[in-house]
Coordinates of C-alpha atoms in Angstrom, one line a residue:
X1 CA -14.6 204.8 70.4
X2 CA -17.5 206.6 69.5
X3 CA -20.4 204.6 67.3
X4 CA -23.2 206.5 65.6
X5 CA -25.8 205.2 62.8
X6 CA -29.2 206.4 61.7
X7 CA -31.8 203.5 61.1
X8 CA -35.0 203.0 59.8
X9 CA -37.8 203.0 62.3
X10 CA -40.7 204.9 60.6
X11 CA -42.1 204.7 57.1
X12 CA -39.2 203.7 54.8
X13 CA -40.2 206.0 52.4
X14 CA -39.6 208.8 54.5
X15 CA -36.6 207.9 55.3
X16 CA -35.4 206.3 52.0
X17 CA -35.6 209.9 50.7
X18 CA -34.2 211.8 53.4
X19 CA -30.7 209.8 53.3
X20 CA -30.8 208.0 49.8
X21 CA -32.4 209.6 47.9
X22 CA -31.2 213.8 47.5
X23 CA -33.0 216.3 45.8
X24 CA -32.4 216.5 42.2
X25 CA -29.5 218.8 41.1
X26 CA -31.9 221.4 39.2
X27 CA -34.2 221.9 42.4
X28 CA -31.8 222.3 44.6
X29 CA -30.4 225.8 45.4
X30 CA -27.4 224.6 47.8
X31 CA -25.8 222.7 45.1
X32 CA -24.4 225.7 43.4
X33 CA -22.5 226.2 46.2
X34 CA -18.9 226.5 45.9
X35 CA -16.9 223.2 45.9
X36 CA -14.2 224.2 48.3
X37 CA -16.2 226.0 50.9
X38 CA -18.6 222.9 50.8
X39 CA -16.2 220.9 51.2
X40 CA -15.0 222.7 54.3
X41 CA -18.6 223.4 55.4
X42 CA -19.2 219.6 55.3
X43 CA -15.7 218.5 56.7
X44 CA -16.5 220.9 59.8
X45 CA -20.0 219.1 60.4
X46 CA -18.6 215.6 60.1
X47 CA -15.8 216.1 63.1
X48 CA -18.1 218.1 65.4
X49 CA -21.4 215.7 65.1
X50 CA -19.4 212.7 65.7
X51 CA -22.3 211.0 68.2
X52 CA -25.7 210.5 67.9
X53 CA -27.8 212.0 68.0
X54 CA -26.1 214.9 66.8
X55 CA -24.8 212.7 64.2
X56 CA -28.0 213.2 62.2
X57 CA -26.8 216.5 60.9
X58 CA -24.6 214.6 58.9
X59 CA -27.1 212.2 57.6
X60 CA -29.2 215.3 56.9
X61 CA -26.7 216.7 54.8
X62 CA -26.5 213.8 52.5
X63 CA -30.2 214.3 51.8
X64 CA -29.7 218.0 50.4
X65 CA -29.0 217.0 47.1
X66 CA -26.6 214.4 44.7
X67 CA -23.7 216.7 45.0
X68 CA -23.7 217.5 48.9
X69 CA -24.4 213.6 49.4
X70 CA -21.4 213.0 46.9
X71 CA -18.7 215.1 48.5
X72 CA -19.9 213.5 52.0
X73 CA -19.8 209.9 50.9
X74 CA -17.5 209.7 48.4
X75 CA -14.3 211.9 50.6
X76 CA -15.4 212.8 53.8
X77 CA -17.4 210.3 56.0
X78 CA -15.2 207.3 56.2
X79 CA -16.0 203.2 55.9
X80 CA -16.7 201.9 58.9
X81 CA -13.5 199.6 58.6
X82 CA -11.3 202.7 59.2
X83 CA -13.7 205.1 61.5
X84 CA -15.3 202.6 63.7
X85 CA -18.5 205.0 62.6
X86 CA -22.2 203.6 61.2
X87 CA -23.6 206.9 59.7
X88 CA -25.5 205.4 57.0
X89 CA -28.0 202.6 56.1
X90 CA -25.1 201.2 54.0
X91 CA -22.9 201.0 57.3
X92 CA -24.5 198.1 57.9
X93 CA -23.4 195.9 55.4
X94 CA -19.8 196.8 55.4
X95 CA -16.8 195.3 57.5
X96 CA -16.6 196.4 60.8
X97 CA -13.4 198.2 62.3
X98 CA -10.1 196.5 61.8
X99 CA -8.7 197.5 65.1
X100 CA -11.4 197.1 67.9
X101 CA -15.4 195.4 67.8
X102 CA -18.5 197.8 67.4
X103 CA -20.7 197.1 70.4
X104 CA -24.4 196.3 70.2
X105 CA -27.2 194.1 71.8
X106 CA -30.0 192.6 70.7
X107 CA -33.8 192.3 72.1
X108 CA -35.7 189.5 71.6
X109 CA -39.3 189.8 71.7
X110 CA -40.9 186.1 72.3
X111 CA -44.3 186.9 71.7
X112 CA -44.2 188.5 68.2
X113 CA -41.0 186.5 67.2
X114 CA -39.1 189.4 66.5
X115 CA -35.2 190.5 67.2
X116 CA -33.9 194.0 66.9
X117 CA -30.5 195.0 66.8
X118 CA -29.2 198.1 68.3
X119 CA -25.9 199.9 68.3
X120 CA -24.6 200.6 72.1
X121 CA -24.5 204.4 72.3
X122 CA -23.1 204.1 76.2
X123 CA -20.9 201.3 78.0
X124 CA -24.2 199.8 79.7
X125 CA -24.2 196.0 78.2
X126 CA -28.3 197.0 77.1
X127 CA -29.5 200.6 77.4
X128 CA -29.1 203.8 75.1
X129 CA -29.0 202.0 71.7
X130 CA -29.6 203.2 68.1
X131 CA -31.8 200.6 66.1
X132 CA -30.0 199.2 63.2
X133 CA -31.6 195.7 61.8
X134 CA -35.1 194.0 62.6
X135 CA -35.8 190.4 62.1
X136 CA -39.0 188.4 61.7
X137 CA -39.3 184.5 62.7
X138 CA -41.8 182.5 60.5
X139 CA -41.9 178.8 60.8
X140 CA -42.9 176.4 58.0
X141 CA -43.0 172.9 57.4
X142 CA -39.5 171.6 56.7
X143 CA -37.8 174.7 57.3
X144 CA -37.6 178.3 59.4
X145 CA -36.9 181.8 58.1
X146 CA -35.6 184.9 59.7
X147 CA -36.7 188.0 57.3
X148 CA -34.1 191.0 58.0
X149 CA -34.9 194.9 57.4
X150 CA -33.5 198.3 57.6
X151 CA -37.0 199.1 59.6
X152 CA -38.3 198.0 62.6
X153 CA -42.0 198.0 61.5
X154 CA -41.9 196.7 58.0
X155 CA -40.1 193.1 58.3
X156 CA -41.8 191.7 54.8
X157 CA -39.9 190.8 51.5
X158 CA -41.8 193.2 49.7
X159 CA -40.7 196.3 52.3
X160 CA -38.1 198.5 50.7
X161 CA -36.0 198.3 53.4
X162 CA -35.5 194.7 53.3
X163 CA -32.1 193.5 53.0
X164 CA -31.9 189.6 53.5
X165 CA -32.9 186.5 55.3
X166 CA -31.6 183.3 57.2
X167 CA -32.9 180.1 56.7
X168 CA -32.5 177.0 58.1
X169 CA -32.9 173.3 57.8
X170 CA -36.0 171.2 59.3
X171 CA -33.1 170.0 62.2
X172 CA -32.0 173.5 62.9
X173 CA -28.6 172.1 62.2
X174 CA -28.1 174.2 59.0
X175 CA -28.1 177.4 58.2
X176 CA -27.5 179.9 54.8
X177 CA -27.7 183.8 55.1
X178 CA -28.8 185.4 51.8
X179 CA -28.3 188.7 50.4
X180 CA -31.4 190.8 49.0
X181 CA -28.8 192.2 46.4
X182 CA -26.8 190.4 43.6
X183 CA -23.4 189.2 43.7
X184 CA -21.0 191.1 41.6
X185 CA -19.1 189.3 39.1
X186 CA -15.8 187.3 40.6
X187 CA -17.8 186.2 43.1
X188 CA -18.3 182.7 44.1
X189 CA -21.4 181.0 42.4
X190 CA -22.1 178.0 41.7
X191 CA -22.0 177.6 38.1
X192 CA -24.8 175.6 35.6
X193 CA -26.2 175.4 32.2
X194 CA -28.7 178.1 32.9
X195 CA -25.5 180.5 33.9
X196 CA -24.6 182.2 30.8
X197 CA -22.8 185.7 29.6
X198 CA -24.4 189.0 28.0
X199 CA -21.4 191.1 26.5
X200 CA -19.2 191.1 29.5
X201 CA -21.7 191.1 32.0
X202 CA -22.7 187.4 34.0
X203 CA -26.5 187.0 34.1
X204 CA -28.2 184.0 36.2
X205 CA -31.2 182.6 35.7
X206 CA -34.6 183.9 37.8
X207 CA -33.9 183.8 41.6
X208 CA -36.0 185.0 43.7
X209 CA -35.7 187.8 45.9
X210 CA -33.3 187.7 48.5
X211 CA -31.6 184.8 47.5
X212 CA -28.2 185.4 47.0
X213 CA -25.8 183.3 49.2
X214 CA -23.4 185.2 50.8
X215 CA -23.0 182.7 54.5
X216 CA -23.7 179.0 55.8
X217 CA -23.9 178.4 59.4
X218 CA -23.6 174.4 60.5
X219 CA -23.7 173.3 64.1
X220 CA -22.5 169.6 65.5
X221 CA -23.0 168.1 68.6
X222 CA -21.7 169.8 71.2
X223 CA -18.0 169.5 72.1
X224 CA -18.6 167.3 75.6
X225 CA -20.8 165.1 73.4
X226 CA -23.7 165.1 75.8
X227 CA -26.7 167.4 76.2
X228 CA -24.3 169.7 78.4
X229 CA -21.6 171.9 77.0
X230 CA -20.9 174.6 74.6
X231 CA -22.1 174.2 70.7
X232 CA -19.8 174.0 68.2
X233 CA -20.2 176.3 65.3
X234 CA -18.7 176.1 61.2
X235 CA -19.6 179.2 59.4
X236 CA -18.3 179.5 55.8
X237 CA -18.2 182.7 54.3
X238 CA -18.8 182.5 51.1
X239 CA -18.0 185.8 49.8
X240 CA -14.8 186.9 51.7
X241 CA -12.0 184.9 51.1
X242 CA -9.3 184.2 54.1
X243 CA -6.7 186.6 52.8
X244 CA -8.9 189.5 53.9
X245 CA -7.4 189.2 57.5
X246 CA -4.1 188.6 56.6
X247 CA -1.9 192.2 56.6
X248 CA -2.8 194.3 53.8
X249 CA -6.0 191.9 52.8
X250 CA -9.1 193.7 51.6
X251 CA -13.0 192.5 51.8
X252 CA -15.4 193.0 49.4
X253 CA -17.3 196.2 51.0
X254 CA -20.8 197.2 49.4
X255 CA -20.9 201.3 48.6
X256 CA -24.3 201.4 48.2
X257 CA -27.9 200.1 47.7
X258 CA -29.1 198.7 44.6
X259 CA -33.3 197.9 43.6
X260 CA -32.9 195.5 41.5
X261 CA -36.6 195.7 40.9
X262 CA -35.7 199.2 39.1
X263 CA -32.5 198.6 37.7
X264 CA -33.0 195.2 36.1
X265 CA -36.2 193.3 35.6
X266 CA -36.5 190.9 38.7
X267 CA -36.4 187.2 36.2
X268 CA -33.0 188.9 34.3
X269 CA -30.7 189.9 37.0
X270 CA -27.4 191.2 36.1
X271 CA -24.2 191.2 38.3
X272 CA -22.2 193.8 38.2
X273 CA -18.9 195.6 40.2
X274 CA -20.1 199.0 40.4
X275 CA -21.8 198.7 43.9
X276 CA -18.9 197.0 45.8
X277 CA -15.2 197.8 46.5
X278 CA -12.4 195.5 46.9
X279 CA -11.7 192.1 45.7
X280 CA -14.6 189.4 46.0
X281 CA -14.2 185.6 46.9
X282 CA -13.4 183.0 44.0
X283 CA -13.2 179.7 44.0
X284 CA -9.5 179.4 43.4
X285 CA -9.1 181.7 47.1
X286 CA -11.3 179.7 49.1
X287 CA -13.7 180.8 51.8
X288 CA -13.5 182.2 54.9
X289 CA -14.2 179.8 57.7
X290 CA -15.2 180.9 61.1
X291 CA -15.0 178.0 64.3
X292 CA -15.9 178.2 68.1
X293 CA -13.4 179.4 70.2
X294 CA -12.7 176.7 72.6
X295 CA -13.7 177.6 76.2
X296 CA -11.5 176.4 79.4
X297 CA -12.8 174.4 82.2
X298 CA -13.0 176.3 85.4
X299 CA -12.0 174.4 87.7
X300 CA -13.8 176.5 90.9
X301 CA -17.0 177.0 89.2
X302 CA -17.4 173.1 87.7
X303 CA -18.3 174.9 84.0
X304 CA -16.5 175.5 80.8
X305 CA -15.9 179.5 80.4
X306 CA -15.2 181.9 78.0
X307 CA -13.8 185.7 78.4
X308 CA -16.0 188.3 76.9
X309 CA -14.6 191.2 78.9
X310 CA -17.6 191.5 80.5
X311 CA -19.8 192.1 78.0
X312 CA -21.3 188.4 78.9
X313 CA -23.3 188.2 82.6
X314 CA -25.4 185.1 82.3
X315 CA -24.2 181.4 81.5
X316 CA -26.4 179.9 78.4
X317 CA -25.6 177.1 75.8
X318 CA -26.2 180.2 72.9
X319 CA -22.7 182.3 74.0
X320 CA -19.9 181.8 71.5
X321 CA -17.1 183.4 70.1
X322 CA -15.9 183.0 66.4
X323 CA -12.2 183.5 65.1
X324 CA -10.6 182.6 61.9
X325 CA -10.1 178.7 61.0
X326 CA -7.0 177.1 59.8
X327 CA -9.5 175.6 57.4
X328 CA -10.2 178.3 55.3
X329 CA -6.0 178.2 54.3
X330 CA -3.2 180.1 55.6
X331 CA -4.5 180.8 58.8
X332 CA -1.8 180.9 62.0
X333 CA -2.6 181.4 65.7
X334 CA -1.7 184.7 65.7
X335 CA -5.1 185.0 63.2
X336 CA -7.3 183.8 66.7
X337 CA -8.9 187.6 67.5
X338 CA -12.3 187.4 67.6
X339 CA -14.1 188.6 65.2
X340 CA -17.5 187.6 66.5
X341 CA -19.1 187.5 70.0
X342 CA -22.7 187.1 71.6
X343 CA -23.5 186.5 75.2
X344 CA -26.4 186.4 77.4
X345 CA -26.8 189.7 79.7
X346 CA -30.7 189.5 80.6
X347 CA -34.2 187.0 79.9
X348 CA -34.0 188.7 76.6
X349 CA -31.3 190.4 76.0
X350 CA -28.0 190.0 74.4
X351 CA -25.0 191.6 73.4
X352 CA -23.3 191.3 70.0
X353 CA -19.7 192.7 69.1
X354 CA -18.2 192.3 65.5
X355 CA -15.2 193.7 63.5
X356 CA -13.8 193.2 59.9
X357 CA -13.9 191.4 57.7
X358 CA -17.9 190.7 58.6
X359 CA -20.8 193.1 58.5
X360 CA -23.5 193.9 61.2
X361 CA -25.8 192.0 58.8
X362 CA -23.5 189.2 58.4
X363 CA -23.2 189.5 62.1
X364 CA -26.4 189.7 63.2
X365 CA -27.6 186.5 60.6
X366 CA -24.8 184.5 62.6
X367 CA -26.3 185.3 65.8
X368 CA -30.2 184.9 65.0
X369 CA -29.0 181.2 64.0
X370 CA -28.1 180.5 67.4
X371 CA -31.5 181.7 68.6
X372 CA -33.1 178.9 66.5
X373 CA -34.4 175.3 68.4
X374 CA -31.8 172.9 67.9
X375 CA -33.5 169.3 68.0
X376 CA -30.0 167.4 67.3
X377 CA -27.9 169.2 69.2
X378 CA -29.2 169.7 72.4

């Protein structure tokens, strides 16, 4: 399977504009262009670029102007959930592949408390990756935060290229992932006197940026009960409801960015359907619920194991696997494919593999979690 995805990694605004943000229909010659041989112009470019780097020339295309970027988007370059492709920004907050996990690694650099995730361009567990997310650590009193951006130099909430954050609880026990961008309506909120309707259209009260729930990550002592042994992770996710991996279920799937800071004034957010596809979580569905996989004891080697196809080489308390719980309702063995993986490969180095229903930022906000110090469970 070939993977391909063009990130952020100089100034956003540069690159916001290049692949967001198309030159304006009445400057732009090339959109007068017939909509046929466009089409097949476009549809040519997409098939033969299909890794990177050459995949830029499809990103460069969406960045002529509004029409070339529609006809890509909108019917050629396929979701992720069907292509196994990242091409755009976007890629990284839809569902992975149905069908097979994207590969990618992270790097974790001690020092400056930063992670970056990469996409694996090459079967090597660590080399020849494409950046895709950054995070930032920053500890305060009774709680730590992991700040998560489109660019590797710009981790702050103020960047245009942030996307979300992780937060945890003063044990480390605790986690919640939240989304820079509103929920759209039928999702599940928690619902107050300050929640109230305009027209047809839910408003909340102010929230600041980047707090939107969308995951929470719990962790218990682990299963031998000791200080040795595997952790046991609960991650609920709170917009994707256990359906979506039954045949035929669909997750909610963002179709594009949205500044809320232009659209709506930052105190009045509005939550609307137009930026997402497919049927959100309610409360009547339930949540998703993701669990451990329980590893085997090895008998020869005196250690409780795991198979991660060897895209695991060093033993460490982090490694896990997540599949489906019977919690979330509905849910039979034949559900147990994992959906989630991380392993240790180097001092600082590790790999990461998801696939639908979650997103590489879902993903990657799972795995920073496990990063964090853990002072009742280890």
């Amino acid at each position: 399977m070939k993977l391909s995805y063009v990130g952020f990694r100089s100034k956003p605004s540069r690159n916001v504009q290049t692949s967001a943000e198309p030159a304006p229909e009445s400057s732009c010659r090339w959109a007068i262009m017939p909509e046929e041989l466009l089409r097949e112009v476009l549809m040519k470019v997409e098939a033969s670029e299909s890794e990177w780097p050459m995949r830029r020339s499809v990103v460069a295309c969406a960045g002529v102007c509004r029409s070339w970027r529609n006809v890509l988007i909108k019917e050629i370059v396929r979701l992720p959930e069907v292509s196994g492709v990242l091409t755009f920004p976007i890629s990284v907050k839809q569902p992975g592949p149905r069908d097979s996990l994207i590969r990618c690694f992270i790097k974790r650099n001690g020092s400056a408390h930063s992670y970056n995730l990469y996409l694996s361009l090459s079967q090597a567990l660590a080399e020849n990756g494409k950046f895709l997310l950054g995070a930032r650590k920053s500890r305060h009193a009774t709680f730590t935060e992991y700040i998560i951006s489109l660019n590797a130099d710009d981790r702050s909430k103020g960047s245009c290229a942030y996307i979300g954050k992780l937060k945890s609880n003063f044990l480390g026990t605790k986690f919640s992932v939240y989304d820079a961008l509103p929920l759209p309506t039928g999702a599940k909120m928690t619902r107050n006197r300050s929640t109230r309707l305009i027209g047809s259209k839910q408003v909340l009260p102010s929230v600041p940026s980047g707090s939107y729930p969308v995951a929470r990550i719990s962790f218990e002592l682990n299963v031998l009960g000791s200080s040795r042994g595997p952790r046991r992770m609960h991650c609920v996710m709170d917009t994707i409801s256990p359906s979506a991996i039954k045949p035929g279920g669909v997750a909610p799937t963002q179709t594009e960015f949205r500044q809320s800071s232009i659209d709506t004034p930052p105190s009045l957010p509005i939550i609307t359907n137009e930026i997402f596809s497919g049927p959100l979580c309610s409360q009547r569905d339930g949540q998703l619920i993701l669990k451990n996989k329980s590893p085997r004891w090895h008998e020869q080697l005196q250690c409780w194991c795991l198979n991660f196809n060897g895209r695991v080489t060093i033993a460490s308390v982090k490694n896990f696997q997540l599949v489906a719980s019977a919690e979330g309702g509905g849910i039979t063995p034949e559900h147990e494919e994992v959906i989630l993986q991380f392993g240790k490969v180097d001092k600082d180095v590790f790999t990461m593999d998801y696939r639908y229903p979650i997103s590489a930022f879902q993903a990657f906000a799972i795995c920073l979690s496990s990063f964090d110090t853990k002072i009742a469970c280890e």
